[in-house]
Short mmCIF file of C-alpha atoms and ligand atoms in Angstrom, two decimals:
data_model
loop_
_atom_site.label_atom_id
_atom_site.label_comp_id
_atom_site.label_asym_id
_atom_site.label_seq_id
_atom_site.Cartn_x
_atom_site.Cartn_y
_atom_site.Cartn_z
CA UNK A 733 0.00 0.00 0.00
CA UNK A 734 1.21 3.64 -0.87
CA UNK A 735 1.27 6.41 1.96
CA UNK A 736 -1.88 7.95 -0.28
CA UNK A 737 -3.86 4.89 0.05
CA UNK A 738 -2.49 4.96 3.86
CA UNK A 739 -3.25 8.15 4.27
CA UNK A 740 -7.07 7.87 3.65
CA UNK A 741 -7.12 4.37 5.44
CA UNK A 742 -6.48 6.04 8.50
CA UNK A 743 -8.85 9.00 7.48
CA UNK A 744 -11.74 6.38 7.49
CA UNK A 745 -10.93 4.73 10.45
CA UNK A 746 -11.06 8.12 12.16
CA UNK A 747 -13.97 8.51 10.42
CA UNK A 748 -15.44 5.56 11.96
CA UNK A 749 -13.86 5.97 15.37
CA UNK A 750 -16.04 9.79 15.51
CA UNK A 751 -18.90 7.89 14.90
CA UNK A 752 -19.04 5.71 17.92
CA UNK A 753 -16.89 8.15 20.19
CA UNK A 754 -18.33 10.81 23.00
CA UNK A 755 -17.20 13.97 19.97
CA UNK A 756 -15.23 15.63 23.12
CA UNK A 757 -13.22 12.85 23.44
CA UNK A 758 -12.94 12.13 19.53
CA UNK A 759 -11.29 15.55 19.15
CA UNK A 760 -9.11 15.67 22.27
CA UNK A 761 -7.62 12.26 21.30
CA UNK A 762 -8.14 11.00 18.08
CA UNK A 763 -8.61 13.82 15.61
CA UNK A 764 -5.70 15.66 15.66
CA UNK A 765 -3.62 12.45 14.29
CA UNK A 766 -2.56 11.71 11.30
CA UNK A 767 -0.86 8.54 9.01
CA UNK A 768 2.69 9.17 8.61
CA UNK A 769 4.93 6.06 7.11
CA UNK A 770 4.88 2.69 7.46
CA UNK A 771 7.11 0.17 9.18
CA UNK A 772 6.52 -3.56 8.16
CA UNK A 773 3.08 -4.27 8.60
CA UNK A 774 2.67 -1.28 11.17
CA UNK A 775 1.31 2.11 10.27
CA UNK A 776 2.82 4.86 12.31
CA UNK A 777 0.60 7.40 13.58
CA UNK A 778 1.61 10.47 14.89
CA UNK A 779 -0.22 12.72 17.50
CA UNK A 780 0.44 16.10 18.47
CA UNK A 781 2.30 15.02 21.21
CA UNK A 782 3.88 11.88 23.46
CA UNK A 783 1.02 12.72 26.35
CA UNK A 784 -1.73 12.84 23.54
CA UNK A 785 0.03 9.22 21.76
CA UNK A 786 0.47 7.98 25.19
CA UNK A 787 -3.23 8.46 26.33
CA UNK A 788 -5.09 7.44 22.85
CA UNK A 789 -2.32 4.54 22.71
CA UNK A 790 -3.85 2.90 26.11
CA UNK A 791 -6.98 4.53 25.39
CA UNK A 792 -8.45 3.49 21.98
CA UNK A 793 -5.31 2.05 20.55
CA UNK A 794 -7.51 -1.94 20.60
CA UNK A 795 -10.11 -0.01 18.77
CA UNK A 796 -8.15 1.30 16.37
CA UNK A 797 -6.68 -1.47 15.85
CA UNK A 798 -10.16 -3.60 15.35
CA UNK A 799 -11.48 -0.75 12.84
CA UNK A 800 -8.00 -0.86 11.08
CA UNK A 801 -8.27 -4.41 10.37
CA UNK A 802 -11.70 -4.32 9.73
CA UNK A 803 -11.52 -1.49 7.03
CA UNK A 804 -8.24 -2.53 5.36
CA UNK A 805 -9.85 -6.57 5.29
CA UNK A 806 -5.59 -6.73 6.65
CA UNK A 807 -5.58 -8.75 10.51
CA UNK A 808 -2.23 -8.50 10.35
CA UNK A 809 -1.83 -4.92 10.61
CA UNK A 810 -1.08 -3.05 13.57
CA UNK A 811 -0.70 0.52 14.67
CA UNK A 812 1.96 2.72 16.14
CA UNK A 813 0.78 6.06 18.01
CA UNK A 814 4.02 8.33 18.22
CA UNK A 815 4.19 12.21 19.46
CA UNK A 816 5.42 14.91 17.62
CA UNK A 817 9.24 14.73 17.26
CA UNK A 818 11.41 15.74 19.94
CA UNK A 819 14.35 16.51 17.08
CA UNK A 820 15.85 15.53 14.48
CA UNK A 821 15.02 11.18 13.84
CA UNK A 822 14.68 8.40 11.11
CA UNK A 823 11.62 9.74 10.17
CA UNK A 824 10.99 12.42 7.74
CA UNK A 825 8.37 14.56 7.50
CA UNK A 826 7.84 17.99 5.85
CA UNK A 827 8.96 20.80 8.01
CA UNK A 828 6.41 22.82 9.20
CA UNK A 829 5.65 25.98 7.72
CA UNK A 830 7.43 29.06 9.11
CA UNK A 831 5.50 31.11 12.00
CA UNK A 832 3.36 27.49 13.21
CA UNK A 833 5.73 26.31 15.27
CA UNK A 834 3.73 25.96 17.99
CA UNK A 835 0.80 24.18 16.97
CA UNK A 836 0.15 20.97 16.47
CA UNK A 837 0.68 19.33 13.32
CA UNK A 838 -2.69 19.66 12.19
CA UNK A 839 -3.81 22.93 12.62
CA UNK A 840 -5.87 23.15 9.82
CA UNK A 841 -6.62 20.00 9.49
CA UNK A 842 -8.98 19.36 6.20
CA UNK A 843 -10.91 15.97 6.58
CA UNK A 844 -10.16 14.52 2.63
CA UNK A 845 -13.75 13.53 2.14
CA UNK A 846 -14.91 17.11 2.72
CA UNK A 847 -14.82 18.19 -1.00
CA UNK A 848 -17.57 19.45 -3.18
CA UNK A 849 -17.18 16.39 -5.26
CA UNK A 850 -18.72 14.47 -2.18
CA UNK A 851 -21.58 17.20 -0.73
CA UNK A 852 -24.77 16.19 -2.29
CA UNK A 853 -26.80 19.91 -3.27
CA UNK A 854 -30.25 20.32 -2.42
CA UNK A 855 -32.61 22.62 -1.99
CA UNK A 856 -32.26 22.83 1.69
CA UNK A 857 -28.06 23.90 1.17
CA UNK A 858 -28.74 25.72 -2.36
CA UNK A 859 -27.86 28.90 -1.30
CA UNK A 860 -24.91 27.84 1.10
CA UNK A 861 -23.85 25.89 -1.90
CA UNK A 862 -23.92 27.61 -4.52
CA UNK A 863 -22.46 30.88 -2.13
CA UNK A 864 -19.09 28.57 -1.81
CA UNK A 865 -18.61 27.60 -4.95
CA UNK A 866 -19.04 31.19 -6.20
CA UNK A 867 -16.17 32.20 -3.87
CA UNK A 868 -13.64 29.95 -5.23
CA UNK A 869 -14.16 30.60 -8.68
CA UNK A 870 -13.95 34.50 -8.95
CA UNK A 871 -10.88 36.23 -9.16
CA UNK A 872 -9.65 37.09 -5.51
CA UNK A 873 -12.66 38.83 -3.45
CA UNK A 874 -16.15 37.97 -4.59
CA UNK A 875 -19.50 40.00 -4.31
CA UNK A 876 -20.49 37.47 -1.72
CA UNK A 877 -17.69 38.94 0.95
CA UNK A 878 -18.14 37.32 3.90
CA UNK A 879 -19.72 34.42 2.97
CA UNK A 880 -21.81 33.58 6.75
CA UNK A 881 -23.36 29.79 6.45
CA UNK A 882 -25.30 28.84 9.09
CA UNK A 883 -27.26 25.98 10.33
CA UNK A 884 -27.87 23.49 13.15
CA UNK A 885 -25.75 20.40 14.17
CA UNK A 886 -24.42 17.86 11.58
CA UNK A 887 -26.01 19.61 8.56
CA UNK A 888 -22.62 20.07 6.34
CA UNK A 889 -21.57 23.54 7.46
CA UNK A 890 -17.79 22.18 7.81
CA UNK A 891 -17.97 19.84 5.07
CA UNK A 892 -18.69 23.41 3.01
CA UNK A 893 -15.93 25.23 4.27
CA UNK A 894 -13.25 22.88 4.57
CA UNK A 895 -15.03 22.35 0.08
CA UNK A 896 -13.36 25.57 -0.24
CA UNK A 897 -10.11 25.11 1.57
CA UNK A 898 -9.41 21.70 -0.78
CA UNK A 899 -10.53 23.69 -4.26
CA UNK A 900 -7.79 26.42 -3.55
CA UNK A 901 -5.43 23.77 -2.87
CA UNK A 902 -5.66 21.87 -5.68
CA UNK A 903 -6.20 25.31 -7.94
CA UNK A 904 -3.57 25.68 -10.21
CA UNK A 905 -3.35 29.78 -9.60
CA UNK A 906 -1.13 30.06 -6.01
CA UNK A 907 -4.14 31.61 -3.86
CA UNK A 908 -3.55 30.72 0.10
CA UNK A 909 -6.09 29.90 2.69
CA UNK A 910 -6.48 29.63 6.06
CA UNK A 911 -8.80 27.39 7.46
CA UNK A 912 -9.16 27.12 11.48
CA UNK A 913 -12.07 26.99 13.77
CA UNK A 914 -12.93 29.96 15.44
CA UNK A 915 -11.65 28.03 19.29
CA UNK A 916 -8.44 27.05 17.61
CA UNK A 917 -7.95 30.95 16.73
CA UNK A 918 -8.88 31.70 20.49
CA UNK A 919 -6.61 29.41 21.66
CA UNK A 920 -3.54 30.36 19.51
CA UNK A 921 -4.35 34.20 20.62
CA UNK A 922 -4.22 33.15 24.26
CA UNK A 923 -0.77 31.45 23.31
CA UNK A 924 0.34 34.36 21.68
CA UNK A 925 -0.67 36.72 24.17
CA UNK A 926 1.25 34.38 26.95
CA UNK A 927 4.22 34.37 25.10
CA UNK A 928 4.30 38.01 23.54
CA UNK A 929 4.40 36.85 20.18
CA UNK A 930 1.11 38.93 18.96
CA UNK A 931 3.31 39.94 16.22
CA UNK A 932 3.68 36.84 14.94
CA UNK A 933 -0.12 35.68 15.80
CA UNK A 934 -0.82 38.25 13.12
CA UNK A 935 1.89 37.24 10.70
CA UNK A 936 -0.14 34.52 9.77
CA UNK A 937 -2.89 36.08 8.07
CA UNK A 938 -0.92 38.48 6.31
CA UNK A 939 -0.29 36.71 3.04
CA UNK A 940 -3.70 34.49 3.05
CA UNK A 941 -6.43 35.07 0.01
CA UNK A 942 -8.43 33.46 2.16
CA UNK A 943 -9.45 33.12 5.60
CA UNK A 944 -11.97 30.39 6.56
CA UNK A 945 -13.46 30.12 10.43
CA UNK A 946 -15.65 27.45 11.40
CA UNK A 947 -18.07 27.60 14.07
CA UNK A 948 -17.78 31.42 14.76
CA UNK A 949 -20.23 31.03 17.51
CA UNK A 950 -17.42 30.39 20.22
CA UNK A 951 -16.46 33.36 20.29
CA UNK A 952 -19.41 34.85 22.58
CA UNK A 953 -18.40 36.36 25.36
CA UNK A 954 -14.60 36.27 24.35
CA UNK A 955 -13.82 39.99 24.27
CA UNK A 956 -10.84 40.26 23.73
CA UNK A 957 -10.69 37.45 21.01
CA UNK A 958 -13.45 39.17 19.13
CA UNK A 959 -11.51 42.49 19.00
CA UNK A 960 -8.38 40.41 17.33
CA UNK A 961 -10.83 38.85 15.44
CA UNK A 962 -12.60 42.06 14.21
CA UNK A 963 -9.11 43.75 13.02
CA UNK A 964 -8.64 40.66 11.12
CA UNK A 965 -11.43 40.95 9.58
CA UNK A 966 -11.31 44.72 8.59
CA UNK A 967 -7.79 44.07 6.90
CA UNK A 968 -8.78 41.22 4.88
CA UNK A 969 -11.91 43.02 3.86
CA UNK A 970 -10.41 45.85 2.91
CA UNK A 971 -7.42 44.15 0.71
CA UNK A 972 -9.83 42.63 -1.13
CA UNK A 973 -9.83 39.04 0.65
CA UNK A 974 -12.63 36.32 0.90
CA UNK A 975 -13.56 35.89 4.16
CA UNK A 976 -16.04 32.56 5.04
CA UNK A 977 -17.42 31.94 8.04
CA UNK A 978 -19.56 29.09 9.61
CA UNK A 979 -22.22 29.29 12.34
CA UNK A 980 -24.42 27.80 14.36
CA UNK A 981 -26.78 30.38 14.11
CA UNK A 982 -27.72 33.55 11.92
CA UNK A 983 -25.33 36.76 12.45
CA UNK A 984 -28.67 38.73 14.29
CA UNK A 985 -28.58 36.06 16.80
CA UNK A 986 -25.20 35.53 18.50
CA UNK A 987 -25.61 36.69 21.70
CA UNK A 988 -22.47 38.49 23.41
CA UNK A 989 -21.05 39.22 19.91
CA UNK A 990 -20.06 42.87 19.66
CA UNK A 991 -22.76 44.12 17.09
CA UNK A 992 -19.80 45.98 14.75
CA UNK A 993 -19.09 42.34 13.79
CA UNK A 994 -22.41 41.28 13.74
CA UNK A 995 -23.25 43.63 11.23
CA UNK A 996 -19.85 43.09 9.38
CA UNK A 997 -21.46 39.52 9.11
CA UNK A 998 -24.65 41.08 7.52
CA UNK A 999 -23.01 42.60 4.83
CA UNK A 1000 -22.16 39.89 2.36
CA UNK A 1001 -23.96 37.21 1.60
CA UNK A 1002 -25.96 35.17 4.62
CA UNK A 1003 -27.01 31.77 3.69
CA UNK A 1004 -28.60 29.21 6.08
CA UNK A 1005 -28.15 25.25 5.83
CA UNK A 1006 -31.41 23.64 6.98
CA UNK A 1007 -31.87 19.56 7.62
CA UNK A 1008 -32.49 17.84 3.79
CA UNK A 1009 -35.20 16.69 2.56
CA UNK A 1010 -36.25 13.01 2.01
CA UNK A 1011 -34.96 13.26 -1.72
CA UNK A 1012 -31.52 14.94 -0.82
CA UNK A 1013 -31.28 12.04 2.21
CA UNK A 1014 -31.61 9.48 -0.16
CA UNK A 1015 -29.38 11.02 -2.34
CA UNK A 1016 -26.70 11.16 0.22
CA UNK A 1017 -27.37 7.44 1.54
CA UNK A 1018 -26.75 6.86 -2.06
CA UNK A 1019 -23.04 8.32 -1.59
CA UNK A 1020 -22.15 7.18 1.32
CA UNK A 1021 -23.19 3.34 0.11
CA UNK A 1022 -21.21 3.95 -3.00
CA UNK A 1023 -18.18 4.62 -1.04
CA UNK A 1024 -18.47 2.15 1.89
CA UNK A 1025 -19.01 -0.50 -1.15
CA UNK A 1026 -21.52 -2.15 0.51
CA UNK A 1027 -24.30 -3.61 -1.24
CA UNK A 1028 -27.99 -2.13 0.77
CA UNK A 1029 -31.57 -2.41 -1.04
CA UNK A 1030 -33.89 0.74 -2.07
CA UNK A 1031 -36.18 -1.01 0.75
CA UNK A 1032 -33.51 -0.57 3.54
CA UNK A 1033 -32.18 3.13 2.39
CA UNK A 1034 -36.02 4.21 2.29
CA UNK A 1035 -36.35 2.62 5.57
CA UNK A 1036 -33.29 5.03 6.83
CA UNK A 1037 -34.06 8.08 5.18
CA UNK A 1038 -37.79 8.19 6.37
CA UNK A 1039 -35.97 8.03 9.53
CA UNK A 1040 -33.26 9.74 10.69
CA UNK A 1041 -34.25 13.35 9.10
CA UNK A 1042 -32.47 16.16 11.06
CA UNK A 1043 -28.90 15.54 11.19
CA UNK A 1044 -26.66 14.04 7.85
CA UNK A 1045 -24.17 12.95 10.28
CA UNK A 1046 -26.61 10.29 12.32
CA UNK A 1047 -27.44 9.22 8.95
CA UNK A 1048 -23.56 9.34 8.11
CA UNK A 1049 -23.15 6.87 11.20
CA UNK A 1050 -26.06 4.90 10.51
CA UNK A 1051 -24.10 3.83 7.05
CA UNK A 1052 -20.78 3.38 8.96
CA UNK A 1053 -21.74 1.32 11.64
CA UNK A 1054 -24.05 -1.12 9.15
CA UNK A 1055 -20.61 -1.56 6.99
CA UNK A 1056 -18.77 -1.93 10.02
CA UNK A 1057 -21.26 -4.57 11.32
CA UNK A 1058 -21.70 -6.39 8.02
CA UNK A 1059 -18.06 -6.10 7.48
CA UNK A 1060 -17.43 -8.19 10.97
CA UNK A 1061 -20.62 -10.55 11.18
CA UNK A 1062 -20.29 -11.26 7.16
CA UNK A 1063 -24.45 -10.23 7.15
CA UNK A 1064 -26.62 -8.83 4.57
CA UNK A 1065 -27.57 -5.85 5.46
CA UNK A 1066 -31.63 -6.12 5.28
CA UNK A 1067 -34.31 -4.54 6.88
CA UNK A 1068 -33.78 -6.40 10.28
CA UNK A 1069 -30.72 -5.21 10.44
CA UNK A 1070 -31.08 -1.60 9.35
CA UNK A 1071 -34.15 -1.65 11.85
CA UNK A 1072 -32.01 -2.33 14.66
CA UNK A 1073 -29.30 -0.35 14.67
CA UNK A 1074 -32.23 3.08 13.82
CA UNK A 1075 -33.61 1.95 17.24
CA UNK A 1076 -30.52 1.59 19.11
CA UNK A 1077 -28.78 5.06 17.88
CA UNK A 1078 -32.41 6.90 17.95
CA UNK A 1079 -33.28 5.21 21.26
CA UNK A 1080 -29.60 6.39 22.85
CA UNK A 1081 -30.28 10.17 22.05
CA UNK A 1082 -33.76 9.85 24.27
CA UNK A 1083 -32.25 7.83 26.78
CA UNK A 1084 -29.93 10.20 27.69
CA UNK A 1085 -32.70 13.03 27.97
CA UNK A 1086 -34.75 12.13 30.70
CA UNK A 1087 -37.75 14.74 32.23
CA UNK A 1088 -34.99 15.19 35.07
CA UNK A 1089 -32.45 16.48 32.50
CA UNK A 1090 -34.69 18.53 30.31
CA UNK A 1091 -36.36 20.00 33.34
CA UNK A 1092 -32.74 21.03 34.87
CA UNK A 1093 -31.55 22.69 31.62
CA UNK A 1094 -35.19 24.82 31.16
CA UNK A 1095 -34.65 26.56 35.14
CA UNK A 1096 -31.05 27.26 34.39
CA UNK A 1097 -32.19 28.78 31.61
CA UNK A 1098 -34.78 31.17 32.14
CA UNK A 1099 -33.21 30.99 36.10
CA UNK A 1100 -35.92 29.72 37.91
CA UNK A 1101 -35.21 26.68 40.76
CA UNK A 1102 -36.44 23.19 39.38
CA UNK A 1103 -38.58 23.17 42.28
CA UNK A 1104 -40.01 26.28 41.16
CA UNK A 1105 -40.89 24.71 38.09
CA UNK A 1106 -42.34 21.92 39.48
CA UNK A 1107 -44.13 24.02 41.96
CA UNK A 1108 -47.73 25.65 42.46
CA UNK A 1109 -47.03 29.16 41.53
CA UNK A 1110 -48.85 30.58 38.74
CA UNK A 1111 -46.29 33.80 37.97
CA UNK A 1112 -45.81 34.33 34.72
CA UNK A 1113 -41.90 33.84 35.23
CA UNK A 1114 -42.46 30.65 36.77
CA UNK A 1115 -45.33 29.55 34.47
CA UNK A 1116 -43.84 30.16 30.73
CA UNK A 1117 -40.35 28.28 31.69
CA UNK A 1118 -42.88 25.37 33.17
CA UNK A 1119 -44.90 25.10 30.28
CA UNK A 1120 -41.77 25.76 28.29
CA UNK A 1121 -40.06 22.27 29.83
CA UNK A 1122 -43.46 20.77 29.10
CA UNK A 1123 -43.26 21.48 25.67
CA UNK A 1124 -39.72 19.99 25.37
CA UNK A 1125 -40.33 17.00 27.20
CA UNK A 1126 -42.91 16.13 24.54
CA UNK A 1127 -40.68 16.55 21.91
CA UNK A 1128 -37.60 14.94 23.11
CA UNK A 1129 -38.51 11.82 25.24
CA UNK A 1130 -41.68 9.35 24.78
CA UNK A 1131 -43.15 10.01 27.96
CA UNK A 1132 -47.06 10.07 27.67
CA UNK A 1133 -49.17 13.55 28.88
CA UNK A 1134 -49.96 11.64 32.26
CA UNK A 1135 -46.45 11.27 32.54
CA UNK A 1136 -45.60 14.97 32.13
CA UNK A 1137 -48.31 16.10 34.25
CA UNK A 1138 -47.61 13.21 37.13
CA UNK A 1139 -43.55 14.71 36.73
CA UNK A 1140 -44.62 18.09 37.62
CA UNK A 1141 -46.36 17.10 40.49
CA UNK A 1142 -49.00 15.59 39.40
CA UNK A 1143 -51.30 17.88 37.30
CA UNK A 1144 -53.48 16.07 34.78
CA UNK A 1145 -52.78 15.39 31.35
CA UNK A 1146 -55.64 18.43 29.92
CA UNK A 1147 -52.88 20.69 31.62
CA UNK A 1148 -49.69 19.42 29.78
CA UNK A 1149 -51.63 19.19 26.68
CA UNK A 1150 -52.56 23.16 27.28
CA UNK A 1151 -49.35 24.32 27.73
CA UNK A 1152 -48.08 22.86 25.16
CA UNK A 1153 -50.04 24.58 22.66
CA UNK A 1154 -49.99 27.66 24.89
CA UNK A 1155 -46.15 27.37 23.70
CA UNK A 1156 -46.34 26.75 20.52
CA UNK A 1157 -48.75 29.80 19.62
CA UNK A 1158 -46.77 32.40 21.87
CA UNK A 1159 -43.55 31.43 20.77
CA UNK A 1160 -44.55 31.95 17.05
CA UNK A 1161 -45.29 35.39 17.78
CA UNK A 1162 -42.67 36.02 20.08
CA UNK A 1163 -39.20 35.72 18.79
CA UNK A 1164 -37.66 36.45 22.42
CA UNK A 1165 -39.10 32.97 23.44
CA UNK A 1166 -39.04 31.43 20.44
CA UNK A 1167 -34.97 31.74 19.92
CA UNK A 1168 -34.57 30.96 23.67
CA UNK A 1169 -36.25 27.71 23.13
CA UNK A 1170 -34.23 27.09 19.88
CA UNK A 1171 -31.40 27.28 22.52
CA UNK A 1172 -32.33 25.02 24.80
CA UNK A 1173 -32.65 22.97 21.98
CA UNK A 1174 -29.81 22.91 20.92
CA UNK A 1175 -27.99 22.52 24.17
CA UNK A 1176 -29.93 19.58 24.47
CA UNK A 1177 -29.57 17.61 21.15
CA UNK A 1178 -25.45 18.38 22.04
CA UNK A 1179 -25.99 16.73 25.29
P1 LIG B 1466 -21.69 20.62 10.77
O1 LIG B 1466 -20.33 21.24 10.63
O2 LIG B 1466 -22.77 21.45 10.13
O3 LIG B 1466 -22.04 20.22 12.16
P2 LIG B 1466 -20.52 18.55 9.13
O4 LIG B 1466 -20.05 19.41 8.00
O5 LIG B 1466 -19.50 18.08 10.07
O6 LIG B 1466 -21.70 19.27 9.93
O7 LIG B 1466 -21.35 17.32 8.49
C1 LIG B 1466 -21.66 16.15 9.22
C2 LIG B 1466 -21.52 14.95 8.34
O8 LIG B 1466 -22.51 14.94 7.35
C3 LIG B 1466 -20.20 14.90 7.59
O9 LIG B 1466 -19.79 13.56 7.53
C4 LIG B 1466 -20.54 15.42 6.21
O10 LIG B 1466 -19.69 14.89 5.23
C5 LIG B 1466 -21.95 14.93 6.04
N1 LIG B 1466 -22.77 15.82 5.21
C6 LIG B 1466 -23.49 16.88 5.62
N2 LIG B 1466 -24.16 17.46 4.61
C7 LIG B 1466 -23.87 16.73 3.51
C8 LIG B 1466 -24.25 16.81 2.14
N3 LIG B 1466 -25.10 17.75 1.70
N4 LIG B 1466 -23.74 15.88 1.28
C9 LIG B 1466 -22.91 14.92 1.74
N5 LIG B 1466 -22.51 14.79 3.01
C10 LIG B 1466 -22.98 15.67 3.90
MG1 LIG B 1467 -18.89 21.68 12.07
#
């Protein structure tokens, strides 16, 4: 096998490994790894560091191992997890680029199935779509300057951005990008600011045609960060640079953003990625079957795509873990099978939200007690965030009316059934509310 061929073996296992991984863990210990040469019938993996190798070594290195064999169809394979180089050794690698020193070695790490080539348009990305492409096809700055995409969890935001990053690169024309979430940029600020090296911090961006920042949302609340950030942003706007930027909500809604940059985000071109539609779903299933080779009847990918509708990447891990499975048992992968593994990733999202849980995250919210909640009182603070966590509990667990009412001490199930559509008309004519629940939301699906 060539390093190429290497190099995306290990790319799918990671792939793989993010799918059954906690996604904290997956990007503490995993993702920042890469394939770097192999020895014999060992591939050599190398981390950002010995503590990181050390840790994911003890850690996941028998499940990395199991996923290796069982994507490469190799058993004898094995893996090596090394840290970065302490100097100069057998192994060669390209030397970093000037001014990174510091960082890991995958700063900008671009996932290799992230291209346009592989990001199914629909009518639910058109916009978002079409918005990226534009930018990496006119000359330097484009009308659409910055490009904002936004939309909820798993819906293809950083597939889109990181589309852009891999069409410069392979451009023939020598334009530059840099493409870094918007934590890693907090994070190499707070370095730079330790080490008085804010010169340098800025360096970086100087000769880049691009800048891309993913999730842009971290930054609430991070002053100072947002300043840097904002003077960035003015001198790549004004040399004529493309700036893209990802969120997980629209510009008008990030809360402790300053509201220069807020309306710096309104001024180009705002386009919002919203969950597919049964067509586009199918039409991704379609693309991820193609390329996990497996073999799965219109029956079975119907079966999937009625079901898991709000997030590409549970129907992304729905696909992996059926390969994997098949791959291991040596089954068909039929209806039975495809039925079972919907119920047990579906049923693990409402296991984990229980009444308790959804209840807990409502008061903290709107900063009531739980008990409060639970309580008598008939105030409208009290009562909205009650009938609020009422609402939510409907939608995100199976628990019956009577259950609802019998959780908040025992009121009947005409009550629950009220304030539920209490909710649902004042929050569509209240925007206040109705964001504040799309919050909560949120918070909760990431739970
Ligand atoms: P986000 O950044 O919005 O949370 P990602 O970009 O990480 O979501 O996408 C989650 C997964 O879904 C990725 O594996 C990505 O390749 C896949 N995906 C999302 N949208 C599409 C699409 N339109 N076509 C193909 N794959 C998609
Ligand atoms: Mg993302």
């Amino acid at each position: 096998m060539d390093d190429v061929t290497n190099t995306e073996l290990w790319e799918r296992c990671l792939s793989l490994a993010s799918e059954m991984m906690d996604e904290t863990a997956f990007r503490s210990w995993l993702e920042k790894s890469s394939f770097e040469e192999q020895e014999g019938s060992r591939l050599l993996i190398r981390f950002p560091n010995s503590f990181v190798a050390g840790h994911a070594r003890v850690r996941y290195g028998d499940m990395m191992e199991k996923i290796l064999r069982d994507v490469s169809g190799r058993p004898d394979l094995g893996l090596n997890f090394v840290g970065s180089p302490a100097g100069p050794g057998p192994v060669s690698r390209p030397s970093p680029t000037p001014g990174r020193s510091h960082e890991g070695p995958r700063a900008d790490y671009l996932r290799p199935s992230y291209t346009f080539e592989r990001f199914v348009a629909g009518p639910n990305n058109q916009l978002a779509y079409a918005g990226a492409l534009a930018v990496t096809k006119e000359g330097g700055a484009s009308s659409y300057n910055p490009l904002f995409l936004y939309g909820g969890v798993g819906l293809g935001k950083t597939h889109l951005i990181q589309a852009i990053a891999h069409r410069i690169r392979l451009q023939p024309d020598v334009r530059t990008y840099r493409y870094l979430s918007a934590e890693l940029f907090l994070q190499q600020y707070i370095a730079a600011l330790e080490r008085s090296e804010i010169p340098l911090f800025r360096n970086r961006y100087l000769d880049v045609d691009f800048l891309l920042m993913d999730d842009i949302q971290f930054l609430k609340g991070k002053e100072r960060t947002q300043e840097e950030f904002f003077h960035r942003f003015n001198e790549f706007y004004l040399n004529g640079k493309q700036i893209v930027i990802t969120s997980d909500r629209p510009p008008h809604e990030l809360e402790d953003v300053e509201e220069r940059l807020v309306s710096r985000f309104q001024s180009g071109l705002v386009a919002d990625i919203k969950p597919p539609e049964y067509e586009t779903r199918l039409a991704i299933l379609h693309l991820l079957v193609r390329d996990e080779r497996i073999v799965v009847g219109d029956d079975v990918l119907d079966f999937i795509a009625r079901s898991v509708r709000k997030n590409v990447r549970q129907l992304a891990g729905v696909i992996h873990r059926l390969a994997a499975n098949s791959r291991l048992n040596g089954a068909d992968i039929d209806m039975d099978l495809a039925q079972k593994e919907i119920s047990s990733s579906l049923g693990s999202i409402s296991k984990r939200l229980t009444a308790g849980s959804i209840a807990s995250l409502v008061s903290q919210s709107f900063g009531v007690t739980p008990n409060q909640l639970k309580g008598k009182q008939r105030k409208r603070e009290v009562l909205i965030p009650r009938q609020v966590a009422m609402f939510l509990i409907r939608e995100f667990t199976s628990l019956s009316l009577n259950e609802i009412g019998s959780f908040f001490s025992g009121r009947d199930h005409s009550t629950v059934l009220n304030s539920i559509t209490r909710i649902e008309l004042l929050s569509s004519d209240d925007p206040t509310l109705e964001r504040k629940i799309a919050d909560i939301r949120r918070e909760l699906v990431s739970i």
